[in-house]
């Protein structure tokens, strides 16, 4: 599976839009890009999944350029409760049963 | 609809002992996967169970074993505990026929080995 690289940490302020970029240079044709969120002492929670272009749900947007070698998770108007670790994963279709996590990005939202 | 539930939430064991952790998957899910998450690291895949059999295994020694019951619940057993086994153990459930990449995680069991 393609290795992902994302920033170790990011700080933001309440109300701002946060963009977390992930690189996955060796992504394969049938790989999806998936993001999970994890709060301390809780299990990860699925945020969004995409294959190409743009995907939006009630929580976030995911932007994927045509070459798919990177992706950007966008969180609109963050609040203090968005402080968490965000993981970018590259996963084959149907691979929810065996996910490969990196170290993630610690997002800290400041008042 | 109950999500994934794990028990116990916290556990303290002594080196050399054995431990059993339990997981009930989300209603309707048939596959259970176990992960180990050390402090400051992302979850690492241990193994997955489907139809009461271990289907895939990560890079973990045989001290780690599991079981899945007919009702899809699962247990993770760790023998001969080492200090390095101290971690958050996460259970995730999914539906085998699902083409997506969404798994549902429990809140985990915090295991401390002293």
JSON list of C-alpha atoms in Angstrom, two decimals:
[
{"chain": "A", "resi": 1, "resn": "UNK", "atom": "CA", "xyz": [0.00, 0.00, 0.00]},
{"chain": "A", "resi": 2, "resn": "UNK", "atom": "CA", "xyz": [1.08, 3.55, -0.66]},
{"chain": "A", "resi": 3, "resn": "UNK", "atom": "CA", "xyz": [2.82, 5.30, 2.23]},
{"chain": "A", "resi": 4, "resn": "UNK", "atom": "CA", "xyz": [1.28, 8.58, 3.35]},
{"chain": "A", "resi": 5, "resn": "UNK", "atom": "CA", "xyz": [3.04, 11.67, 4.64]},
{"chain": "A", "resi": 6, "resn": "UNK", "atom": "CA", "xyz": [1.26, 14.37, 6.59]},
{"chain": "A", "resi": 7, "resn": "UNK", "atom": "CA", "xyz": [2.34, 17.14, 8.99]},
{"chain": "A", "resi": 8, "resn": "UNK", "atom": "CA", "xyz": [2.95, 16.04, 12.55]},
{"chain": "A", "resi": 9, "resn": "UNK", "atom": "CA", "xyz": [1.01, 18.94, 14.02]},
{"chain": "A", "resi": 10, "resn": "UNK", "atom": "CA", "xyz": [-1.01, 22.03, 13.16]},
{"chain": "A", "resi": 11, "resn": "UNK", "atom": "CA", "xyz": [-2.50, 24.86, 15.17]},
{"chain": "A", "resi": 12, "resn": "UNK", "atom": "CA", "xyz": [-5.56, 26.88, 14.26]},
{"chain": "A", "resi": 13, "resn": "UNK", "atom": "CA", "xyz": [-8.03, 29.27, 15.86]},
{"chain": "A", "resi": 14, "resn": "UNK", "atom": "CA", "xyz": [-11.72, 28.83, 16.37]},
{"chain": "A", "resi": 15, "resn": "UNK", "atom": "CA", "xyz": [-13.78, 29.79, 13.34]},
{"chain": "A", "resi": 16, "resn": "UNK", "atom": "CA", "xyz": [-10.98, 29.33, 10.83]},
{"chain": "A", "resi": 17, "resn": "UNK", "atom": "CA", "xyz": [-10.90, 26.88, 7.97]},
{"chain": "A", "resi": 18, "resn": "UNK", "atom": "CA", "xyz": [-8.24, 24.21, 8.39]},
{"chain": "A", "resi": 19, "resn": "UNK", "atom": "CA", "xyz": [-6.60, 22.37, 5.51]},
{"chain": "A", "resi": 20, "resn": "UNK", "atom": "CA", "xyz": [-4.49, 19.29, 6.20]},
{"chain": "A", "resi": 21, "resn": "UNK", "atom": "CA", "xyz": [-2.53, 18.01, 3.24]},
{"chain": "A", "resi": 22, "resn": "UNK", "atom": "CA", "xyz": [-1.40, 14.44, 2.80]},
{"chain": "A", "resi": 23, "resn": "UNK", "atom": "CA", "xyz": [0.99, 13.12, 0.17]},
{"chain": "A", "resi": 24, "resn": "UNK", "atom": "CA", "xyz": [0.73, 9.59, -1.22]},
{"chain": "A", "resi": 25, "resn": "UNK", "atom": "CA", "xyz": [3.04, 9.48, -4.22]},
{"chain": "A", "resi": 26, "resn": "UNK", "atom": "CA", "xyz": [2.71, 5.73, -4.84]},
{"chain": "A", "resi": 27, "resn": "UNK", "atom": "CA", "xyz": [-1.06, 5.50, -4.74]},
{"chain": "A", "resi": 28, "resn": "UNK", "atom": "CA", "xyz": [-2.42, 2.67, -6.89]},
{"chain": "A", "resi": 29, "resn": "UNK", "atom": "CA", "xyz": [-5.28, 2.86, -9.35]},
{"chain": "A", "resi": 30, "resn": "UNK", "atom": "CA", "xyz": [-7.76, 1.06, -7.09]},
{"chain": "A", "resi": 31, "resn": "UNK", "atom": "CA", "xyz": [-6.78, 2.86, -3.89]},
{"chain": "A", "resi": 32, "resn": "UNK", "atom": "CA", "xyz": [-9.12, 5.23, -2.09]},
{"chain": "A", "resi": 33, "resn": "UNK", "atom": "CA", "xyz": [-8.09, 8.10, 0.18]},
{"chain": "A", "resi": 34, "resn": "UNK", "atom": "CA", "xyz": [-9.71, 7.95, 3.58]},
{"chain": "A", "resi": 35, "resn": "UNK", "atom": "CA", "xyz": [-9.50, 10.20, 6.61]},
{"chain": "A", "resi": 36, "resn": "UNK", "atom": "CA", "xyz": [-10.14, 9.28, 10.22]},
{"chain": "A", "resi": 37, "resn": "UNK", "atom": "CA", "xyz": [-10.37, 11.46, 13.32]},
{"chain": "A", "resi": 38, "resn": "UNK", "atom": "CA", "xyz": [-9.32, 10.35, 16.78]},
{"chain": "A", "resi": 39, "resn": "UNK", "atom": "CA", "xyz": [-9.90, 12.00, 20.15]},
{"chain": "A", "resi": 40, "resn": "UNK", "atom": "CA", "xyz": [-7.78, 11.03, 23.18]},
{"chain": "A", "resi": 41, "resn": "UNK", "atom": "CA", "xyz": [-8.69, 7.64, 24.65]},
{"chain": "A", "resi": 42, "resn": "UNK", "atom": "CA", "xyz": [-11.24, 6.95, 21.92]},
{"chain": "A", "resi": 43, "resn": "UNK", "atom": "CA", "xyz": [-11.16, 4.86, 18.78]},
{"chain": "A", "resi": 44, "resn": "UNK", "atom": "CA", "xyz": [-10.73, 6.51, 15.37]},
{"chain": "A", "resi": 45, "resn": "UNK", "atom": "CA", "xyz": [-13.83, 7.74, 13.62]},
{"chain": "A", "resi": 46, "resn": "UNK", "atom": "CA", "xyz": [-14.30, 7.73, 9.85]},
{"chain": "A", "resi": 47, "resn": "UNK", "atom": "CA", "xyz": [-14.61, 11.23, 8.40]},
{"chain": "A", "resi": 48, "resn": "UNK", "atom": "CA", "xyz": [-14.58, 11.02, 4.64]},
{"chain": "A", "resi": 49, "resn": "UNK", "atom": "CA", "xyz": [-13.44, 8.91, 1.70]},
{"chain": "A", "resi": 50, "resn": "UNK", "atom": "CA", "xyz": [-12.72, 9.88, -1.88]},
{"chain": "A", "resi": 51, "resn": "UNK", "atom": "CA", "xyz": [-11.22, 8.64, -5.12]},
{"chain": "A", "resi": 52, "resn": "UNK", "atom": "CA", "xyz": [-10.80, 11.77, -7.22]},
{"chain": "A", "resi": 53, "resn": "UNK", "atom": "CA", "xyz": [-11.83, 15.43, -7.51]},
{"chain": "A", "resi": 54, "resn": "UNK", "atom": "CA", "xyz": [-13.88, 16.67, -4.57]},
{"chain": "A", "resi": 55, "resn": "UNK", "atom": "CA", "xyz": [-16.04, 15.00, -1.98]},
{"chain": "A", "resi": 56, "resn": "UNK", "atom": "CA", "xyz": [-18.07, 16.86, 0.63]},
{"chain": "A", "resi": 57, "resn": "UNK", "atom": "CA", "xyz": [-20.13, 15.70, 3.56]},
{"chain": "A", "resi": 58, "resn": "UNK", "atom": "CA", "xyz": [-21.60, 17.38, 6.62]},
{"chain": "A", "resi": 59, "resn": "UNK", "atom": "CA", "xyz": [-18.26, 17.31, 8.41]},
{"chain": "A", "resi": 60, "resn": "UNK", "atom": "CA", "xyz": [-15.52, 17.98, 5.87]},
{"chain": "A", "resi": 61, "resn": "UNK", "atom": "CA", "xyz": [-14.43, 18.27, 2.27]},
{"chain": "A", "resi": 62, "resn": "UNK", "atom": "CA", "xyz": [-11.76, 16.23, 0.56]},
{"chain": "A", "resi": 63, "resn": "UNK", "atom": "CA", "xyz": [-9.89, 17.63, -2.42]},
{"chain": "A", "resi": 64, "resn": "UNK", "atom": "CA", "xyz": [-7.97, 15.25, -4.66]},
{"chain": "A", "resi": 65, "resn": "UNK", "atom": "CA", "xyz": [-6.04, 16.56, -7.71]},
{"chain": "A", "resi": 66, "resn": "UNK", "atom": "CA", "xyz": [-6.04, 14.72, -10.99]},
{"chain": "A", "resi": 67, "resn": "UNK", "atom": "CA", "xyz": [-2.73, 12.93, -10.36]},
{"chain": "A", "resi": 68, "resn": "UNK", "atom": "CA", "xyz": [-4.03, 11.70, -6.95]},
{"chain": "A", "resi": 69, "resn": "UNK", "atom": "CA", "xyz": [-0.54, 11.96, -5.44]},
{"chain": "A", "resi": 70, "resn": "UNK", "atom": "CA", "xyz": [-1.84, 14.19, -2.68]},
{"chain": "A", "resi": 71, "resn": "UNK", "atom": "CA", "xyz": [-5.09, 15.11, -1.00]},
{"chain": "A", "resi": 72, "resn": "UNK", "atom": "CA", "xyz": [-6.34, 17.87, 1.27]},
{"chain": "A", "resi": 73, "resn": "UNK", "atom": "CA", "xyz": [-8.82, 17.49, 4.10]},
{"chain": "A", "resi": 74, "resn": "UNK", "atom": "CA", "xyz": [-10.68, 20.74, 4.68]},
{"chain": "A", "resi": 75, "resn": "UNK", "atom": "CA", "xyz": [-12.50, 21.43, 7.93]},
{"chain": "A", "resi": 76, "resn": "UNK", "atom": "CA", "xyz": [-14.69, 24.53, 7.76]},
{"chain": "A", "resi": 77, "resn": "UNK", "atom": "CA", "xyz": [-14.92, 26.88, 10.74]},
{"chain": "A", "resi": 78, "resn": "UNK", "atom": "CA", "xyz": [-13.26, 24.67, 13.31]},
{"chain": "A", "resi": 79, "resn": "UNK", "atom": "CA", "xyz": [-14.19, 24.74, 16.98]},
{"chain": "A", "resi": 80, "resn": "UNK", "atom": "CA", "xyz": [-12.32, 23.68, 20.10]},
{"chain": "A", "resi": 81, "resn": "UNK", "atom": "CA", "xyz": [-13.99, 20.25, 19.85]},
{"chain": "A", "resi": 82, "resn": "UNK", "atom": "CA", "xyz": [-12.20, 19.61, 16.54]},
{"chain": "A", "resi": 83, "resn": "UNK", "atom": "CA", "xyz": [-8.92, 19.27, 18.43]},
{"chain": "A", "resi": 84, "resn": "UNK", "atom": "CA", "xyz": [-7.89, 15.72, 17.59]},
{"chain": "A", "resi": 85, "resn": "UNK", "atom": "CA", "xyz": [-5.48, 13.58, 15.60]},
{"chain": "A", "resi": 86, "resn": "UNK", "atom": "CA", "xyz": [-6.36, 13.26, 11.93]},
{"chain": "A", "resi": 87, "resn": "UNK", "atom": "CA", "xyz": [-5.14, 10.26, 9.95]},
{"chain": "A", "resi": 88, "resn": "UNK", "atom": "CA", "xyz": [-4.82, 10.08, 6.20]},
{"chain": "A", "resi": 89, "resn": "UNK", "atom": "CA", "xyz": [-5.01, 6.54, 4.86]},
{"chain": "A", "resi": 90, "resn": "UNK", "atom": "CA", "xyz": [-4.73, 4.99, 1.44]},
{"chain": "A", "resi": 91, "resn": "UNK", "atom": "CA", "xyz": [-6.92, 1.92, 1.31]},
{"chain": "A", "resi": 92, "resn": "UNK", "atom": "CA", "xyz": [-8.14, -0.51, -1.30]},
{"chain": "A", "resi": 93, "resn": "UNK", "atom": "CA", "xyz": [-11.85, -0.79, -1.92]},
{"chain": "A", "resi": 94, "resn": "UNK", "atom": "CA", "xyz": [-13.37, -3.09, 0.68]},
{"chain": "A", "resi": 95, "resn": "UNK", "atom": "CA", "xyz": [-10.32, -2.95, 2.96]},
{"chain": "A", "resi": 96, "resn": "UNK", "atom": "CA", "xyz": [-12.11, -1.53, 6.00]},
{"chain": "A", "resi": 97, "resn": "UNK", "atom": "CA", "xyz": [-11.18, -4.70, 7.85]},
{"chain": "A", "resi": 98, "resn": "UNK", "atom": "CA", "xyz": [-7.43, -4.08, 7.58]},
{"chain": "A", "resi": 99, "resn": "UNK", "atom": "CA", "xyz": [-6.45, -0.42, 7.74]},
{"chain": "A", "resi": 100, "resn": "UNK", "atom": "CA", "xyz": [-2.92, 0.96, 7.78]},
{"chain": "A", "resi": 101, "resn": "UNK", "atom": "CA", "xyz": [-2.51, 4.05, 9.93]},
{"chain": "A", "resi": 102, "resn": "UNK", "atom": "CA", "xyz": [0.46, 6.39, 10.02]},
{"chain": "A", "resi": 103, "resn": "UNK", "atom": "CA", "xyz": [1.24, 8.75, 12.86]},
{"chain": "A", "resi": 104, "resn": "UNK", "atom": "CA", "xyz": [-1.41, 11.30, 11.90]},
{"chain": "A", "resi": 105, "resn": "UNK", "atom": "CA", "xyz": [-1.62, 15.08, 12.33]},
{"chain": "A", "resi": 106, "resn": "UNK", "atom": "CA", "xyz": [-2.33, 16.53, 15.74]},
{"chain": "A", "resi": 107, "resn": "UNK", "atom": "CA", "xyz": [-4.67, 19.47, 15.16]},
{"chain": "A", "resi": 108, "resn": "UNK", "atom": "CA", "xyz": [-4.97, 21.88, 18.06]},
{"chain": "A", "resi": 109, "resn": "UNK", "atom": "CA", "xyz": [-7.71, 24.51, 17.87]},
{"chain": "A", "resi": 110, "resn": "UNK", "atom": "CA", "xyz": [-7.03, 27.52, 20.04]},
{"chain": "A", "resi": 111, "resn": "UNK", "atom": "CA", "xyz": [-9.65, 29.93, 21.42]},
{"chain": "B", "resi": 1, "resn": "UNK", "atom": "CA", "xyz": [-28.28, 0.94, 17.62]},
{"chain": "B", "resi": 2, "resn": "UNK", "atom": "CA", "xyz": [-25.29, 0.11, 19.78]},
{"chain": "B", "resi": 3, "resn": "UNK", "atom": "CA", "xyz": [-21.96, 0.73, 18.20]},
{"chain": "B", "resi": 4, "resn": "UNK", "atom": "CA", "xyz": [-18.83, -1.29, 18.87]},
{"chain": "B", "resi": 5, "resn": "UNK", "atom": "CA", "xyz": [-18.44, -2.07, 22.56]},
{"chain": "B", "resi": 6, "resn": "UNK", "atom": "CA", "xyz": [-15.29, -3.21, 24.27]},
{"chain": "B", "resi": 7, "resn": "UNK", "atom": "CA", "xyz": [-14.61, -4.49, 27.76]},
{"chain": "B", "resi": 8, "resn": "UNK", "atom": "CA", "xyz": [-13.00, -3.83, 30.07]},
{"chain": "B", "resi": 9, "resn": "UNK", "atom": "CA", "xyz": [-12.14, -0.16, 29.58]},
{"chain": "B", "resi": 10, "resn": "UNK", "atom": "CA", "xyz": [-8.99, -0.33, 31.68]},
{"chain": "B", "resi": 11, "resn": "UNK", "atom": "CA", "xyz": [-6.84, -3.20, 32.87]},
{"chain": "B", "resi": 12, "resn": "UNK", "atom": "CA", "xyz": [-3.63, -3.55, 34.83]},
{"chain": "B", "resi": 13, "resn": "UNK", "atom": "CA", "xyz": [-1.65, -6.77, 34.54]},
{"chain": "B", "resi": 14, "resn": "UNK", "atom": "CA", "xyz": [1.73, -8.02, 35.68]},
{"chain": "B", "resi": 15, "resn": "UNK", "atom": "CA", "xyz": [4.50, -9.14, 33.34]},
{"chain": "B", "resi": 16, "resn": "UNK", "atom": "CA", "xyz": [4.11, -12.78, 32.36]},
{"chain": "B", "resi": 17, "resn": "UNK", "atom": "CA", "xyz": [0.37, -12.86, 32.94]},
{"chain": "B", "resi": 18, "resn": "UNK", "atom": "CA", "xyz": [-2.30, -13.48, 30.35]},
{"chain": "B", "resi": 19, "resn": "UNK", "atom": "CA", "xyz": [-5.14, -11.16, 29.39]},
{"chain": "B", "resi": 20, "resn": "UNK", "atom": "CA", "xyz": [-8.41, -11.45, 27.48]},
{"chain": "B", "resi": 21, "resn": "UNK", "atom": "CA", "xyz": [-10.13, -8.46, 25.91]},
{"chain": "B", "resi": 22, "resn": "UNK", "atom": "CA", "xyz": [-13.64, -8.56, 24.53]},
{"chain": "B", "resi": 23, "resn": "UNK", "atom": "CA", "xyz": [-15.45, -6.86, 21.67]},
{"chain": "B", "resi": 24, "resn": "UNK", "atom": "CA", "xyz": [-19.02, -6.76, 20.41]},
{"chain": "B", "resi": 25, "resn": "UNK", "atom": "CA", "xyz": [-19.31, -5.48, 16.85]},
{"chain": "B", "resi": 26, "resn": "UNK", "atom": "CA", "xyz": [-21.80, -2.98, 15.55]},
{"chain": "B", "resi": 27, "resn": "UNK", "atom": "CA", "xyz": [-25.16, -4.54, 14.81]},
{"chain": "B", "resi": 28, "resn": "UNK", "atom": "CA", "xyz": [-25.17, -6.11, 11.36]},
{"chain": "B", "resi": 29, "resn": "UNK", "atom": "CA", "xyz": [-21.39, -6.34, 11.04]},
{"chain": "B", "resi": 30, "resn": "UNK", "atom": "CA", "xyz": [-19.70, -9.68, 10.54]},
{"chain": "B", "resi": 31, "resn": "UNK", "atom": "CA", "xyz": [-15.99, -8.84, 10.60]},
{"chain": "B", "resi": 32, "resn": "UNK", "atom": "CA", "xyz": [-13.94, -7.85, 13.62]},
{"chain": "B", "resi": 33, "resn": "UNK", "atom": "CA", "xyz": [-10.43, -6.44, 13.46]},
{"chain": "B", "resi": 34, "resn": "UNK", "atom": "CA", "xyz": [-8.07, -5.75, 16.35]},
{"chain": "B", "resi": 35, "resn": "UNK", "atom": "CA", "xyz": [-5.49, -2.98, 16.58]},
{"chain": "B", "resi": 36, "resn": "UNK", "atom": "CA", "xyz": [-2.79, -2.03, 19.07]},
{"chain": "B", "resi": 37, "resn": "UNK", "atom": "CA", "xyz": [-2.10, 1.65, 19.60]},
{"chain": "B", "resi": 38, "resn": "UNK", "atom": "CA", "xyz": [0.96, 2.65, 21.56]},
{"chain": "B", "resi": 39, "resn": "UNK", "atom": "CA", "xyz": [1.13, 6.13, 23.04]},
{"chain": "B", "resi": 40, "resn": "UNK", "atom": "CA", "xyz": [1.71, 8.75, 20.35]},
{"chain": "B", "resi": 41, "resn": "UNK", "atom": "CA", "xyz": [1.42, 6.27, 17.50]},
{"chain": "B", "resi": 42, "resn": "UNK", "atom": "CA", "xyz": [-1.30, 5.34, 15.05]},
{"chain": "B", "resi": 43, "resn": "UNK", "atom": "CA", "xyz": [-3.18, 2.05, 15.48]},
{"chain": "B", "resi": 44, "resn": "UNK", "atom": "CA", "xyz": [-1.35, -1.03, 14.23]},
{"chain": "B", "resi": 45, "resn": "UNK", "atom": "CA", "xyz": [-3.32, -3.91, 12.75]},
{"chain": "B", "resi": 46, "resn": "UNK", "atom": "CA", "xyz": [-3.10, -7.16, 14.72]},
{"chain": "B", "resi": 47, "resn": "UNK", "atom": "CA", "xyz": [-5.57, -9.46, 12.94]},
{"chain": "B", "resi": 48, "resn": "UNK", "atom": "CA", "xyz": [-9.09, -9.75, 11.62]},
{"chain": "B", "resi": 49, "resn": "UNK", "atom": "CA", "xyz": [-11.77, -12.38, 12.11]},
{"chain": "B", "resi": 50, "resn": "UNK", "atom": "CA", "xyz": [-14.53, -13.39, 9.77]},
{"chain": "B", "resi": 51, "resn": "UNK", "atom": "CA", "xyz": [-16.70, -16.51, 9.96]},
{"chain": "B", "resi": 52, "resn": "UNK", "atom": "CA", "xyz": [-14.95, -17.45, 13.21]},
{"chain": "B", "resi": 53, "resn": "UNK", "atom": "CA", "xyz": [-11.55, -17.72, 11.55]},
{"chain": "B", "resi": 54, "resn": "UNK", "atom": "CA", "xyz": [-8.48, -15.51, 11.51]},
{"chain": "B", "resi": 55, "resn": "UNK", "atom": "CA", "xyz": [-8.25, -14.17, 7.96]},
{"chain": "B", "resi": 56, "resn": "UNK", "atom": "CA", "xyz": [-5.39, -11.69, 7.98]},
{"chain": "B", "resi": 57, "resn": "UNK", "atom": "CA", "xyz": [-2.65, -11.04, 10.46]},
{"chain": "B", "resi": 58, "resn": "UNK", "atom": "CA", "xyz": [-0.29, -8.15, 11.00]},
{"chain": "B", "resi": 59, "resn": "UNK", "atom": "CA", "xyz": [3.27, -8.31, 12.28]},
{"chain": "B", "resi": 60, "resn": "UNK", "atom": "CA", "xyz": [2.49, -9.57, 15.78]},
{"chain": "B", "resi": 61, "resn": "UNK", "atom": "CA", "xyz": [3.90, -12.64, 17.57]},
{"chain": "B", "resi": 62, "resn": "UNK", "atom": "CA", "xyz": [1.94, -15.77, 18.33]},
{"chain": "B", "resi": 63, "resn": "UNK", "atom": "CA", "xyz": [1.44, -14.54, 21.89]},
{"chain": "B", "resi": 64, "resn": "UNK", "atom": "CA", "xyz": [-1.43, -12.61, 20.37]},
{"chain": "B", "resi": 65, "resn": "UNK", "atom": "CA", "xyz": [-4.37, -14.81, 19.52]},
{"chain": "B", "resi": 66, "resn": "UNK", "atom": "CA", "xyz": [-8.06, -14.35, 19.08]},
{"chain": "B", "resi": 67, "resn": "UNK", "atom": "CA", "xyz": [-11.40, -15.89, 18.66]},
{"chain": "B", "resi": 68, "resn": "UNK", "atom": "CA", "xyz": [-14.70, -15.01, 17.03]},
{"chain": "B", "resi": 69, "resn": "UNK", "atom": "CA", "xyz": [-17.98, -16.43, 18.23]},
{"chain": "B", "resi": 70, "resn": "UNK", "atom": "CA", "xyz": [-21.08, -17.32, 16.20]},
{"chain": "B", "resi": 71, "resn": "UNK", "atom": "CA", "xyz": [-22.70, -14.03, 17.25]},
{"chain": "B", "resi": 72, "resn": "UNK", "atom": "CA", "xyz": [-19.69, -12.21, 15.67]},
{"chain": "B", "resi": 73, "resn": "UNK", "atom": "CA", "xyz": [-18.30, -11.00, 19.00]},
{"chain": "B", "resi": 74, "resn": "UNK", "atom": "CA", "xyz": [-14.60, -11.48, 19.46]},
{"chain": "B", "resi": 75, "resn": "UNK", "atom": "CA", "xyz": [-11.86, -11.89, 22.01]},
{"chain": "B", "resi": 76, "resn": "UNK", "atom": "CA", "xyz": [-8.21, -10.91, 21.90]},
{"chain": "B", "resi": 77, "resn": "UNK", "atom": "CA", "xyz": [-5.86, -12.95, 24.08]},
{"chain": "B", "resi": 78, "resn": "UNK", "atom": "CA", "xyz": [-2.31, -11.96, 24.89]},
{"chain": "B", "resi": 79, "resn": "UNK", "atom": "CA", "xyz": [-0.06, -14.45, 26.68]},
{"chain": "B", "resi": 80, "resn": "UNK", "atom": "CA", "xyz": [3.20, -13.90, 28.56]},
{"chain": "B", "resi": 81, "resn": "UNK", "atom": "CA", "xyz": [2.65, -10.16, 28.80]},
{"chain": "B", "resi": 82, "resn": "UNK", "atom": "CA", "xyz": [5.60, -7.85, 28.30]},
{"chain": "B", "resi": 83, "resn": "UNK", "atom": "CA", "xyz": [5.96, -4.27, 29.44]},
{"chain": "B", "resi": 84, "resn": "UNK", "atom": "CA", "xyz": [5.88, -3.30, 25.76]},
{"chain": "B", "resi": 85, "resn": "UNK", "atom": "CA", "xyz": [2.37, -4.69, 25.42]},
{"chain": "B", "resi": 86, "resn": "UNK", "atom": "CA", "xyz": [1.07, -1.69, 27.33]},
{"chain": "B", "resi": 87, "resn": "UNK", "atom": "CA", "xyz": [-1.18, 0.11, 24.86]},
{"chain": "B", "resi": 88, "resn": "UNK", "atom": "CA", "xyz": [-4.72, 0.97, 23.85]},
{"chain": "B", "resi": 89, "resn": "UNK", "atom": "CA", "xyz": [-6.30, -2.06, 22.19]},
{"chain": "B", "resi": 90, "resn": "UNK", "atom": "CA", "xyz": [-8.96, -1.18, 19.68]},
{"chain": "B", "resi": 91, "resn": "UNK", "atom": "CA", "xyz": [-11.59, -3.33, 18.10]},
{"chain": "B", "resi": 92, "resn": "UNK", "atom": "CA", "xyz": [-13.16, -2.34, 14.79]},
{"chain": "B", "resi": 93, "resn": "UNK", "atom": "CA", "xyz": [-16.08, -3.88, 12.99]},
{"chain": "B", "resi": 94, "resn": "UNK", "atom": "CA", "xyz": [-17.12, -3.81, 9.38]},
{"chain": "B", "resi": 95, "resn": "UNK", "atom": "CA", "xyz": [-19.27, -5.67, 6.90]},
{"chain": "B", "resi": 96, "resn": "UNK", "atom": "CA", "xyz": [-17.24, -7.97, 4.67]},
{"chain": "B", "resi": 97, "resn": "UNK", "atom": "CA", "xyz": [-19.23, -7.24, 1.54]},
{"chain": "B", "resi": 98, "resn": "UNK", "atom": "CA", "xyz": [-18.90, -3.49, 1.97]},
{"chain": "B", "resi": 99, "resn": "UNK", "atom": "CA", "xyz": [-16.83, -1.91, -0.79]},
{"chain": "B", "resi": 100, "resn": "UNK", "atom": "CA", "xyz": [-15.97, 1.16, 1.26]},
{"chain": "B", "resi": 101, "resn": "UNK", "atom": "CA", "xyz": [-13.18, 1.88, 3.70]},
{"chain": "B", "resi": 102, "resn": "UNK", "atom": "CA", "xyz": [-15.27, 2.80, 6.73]},
{"chain": "B", "resi": 103, "resn": "UNK", "atom": "CA", "xyz": [-14.70, 0.78, 9.86]},
{"chain": "B", "resi": 104, "resn": "UNK", "atom": "CA", "xyz": [-16.37, 1.42, 13.19]},
{"chain": "B", "resi": 105, "resn": "UNK", "atom": "CA", "xyz": [-14.10, 1.47, 16.21]},
{"chain": "B", "resi": 106, "resn": "UNK", "atom": "CA", "xyz": [-14.81, 0.91, 19.85]},
{"chain": "B", "resi": 107, "resn": "UNK", "atom": "CA", "xyz": [-13.43, 3.12, 22.59]},
{"chain": "B", "resi": 108, "resn": "UNK", "atom": "CA", "xyz": [-10.69, 0.66, 23.32]},
{"chain": "B", "resi": 109, "resn": "UNK", "atom": "CA", "xyz": [-9.22, -1.13, 26.29]},
{"chain": "B", "resi": 110, "resn": "UNK", "atom": "CA", "xyz": [-6.29, 0.56, 27.98]},
{"chain": "B", "resi": 111, "resn": "UNK", "atom": "CA", "xyz": [-3.90, -2.20, 29.06]},
{"chain": "B", "resi": 112, "resn": "UNK", "atom": "CA", "xyz": [-1.08, -1.39, 31.44]},
{"chain": "B", "resi": 113, "resn": "UNK", "atom": "CA", "xyz": [1.55, -4.05, 32.11]},
{"chain": "B", "resi": 114, "resn": "UNK", "atom": "CA", "xyz": [3.63, -3.51, 35.24]}
]
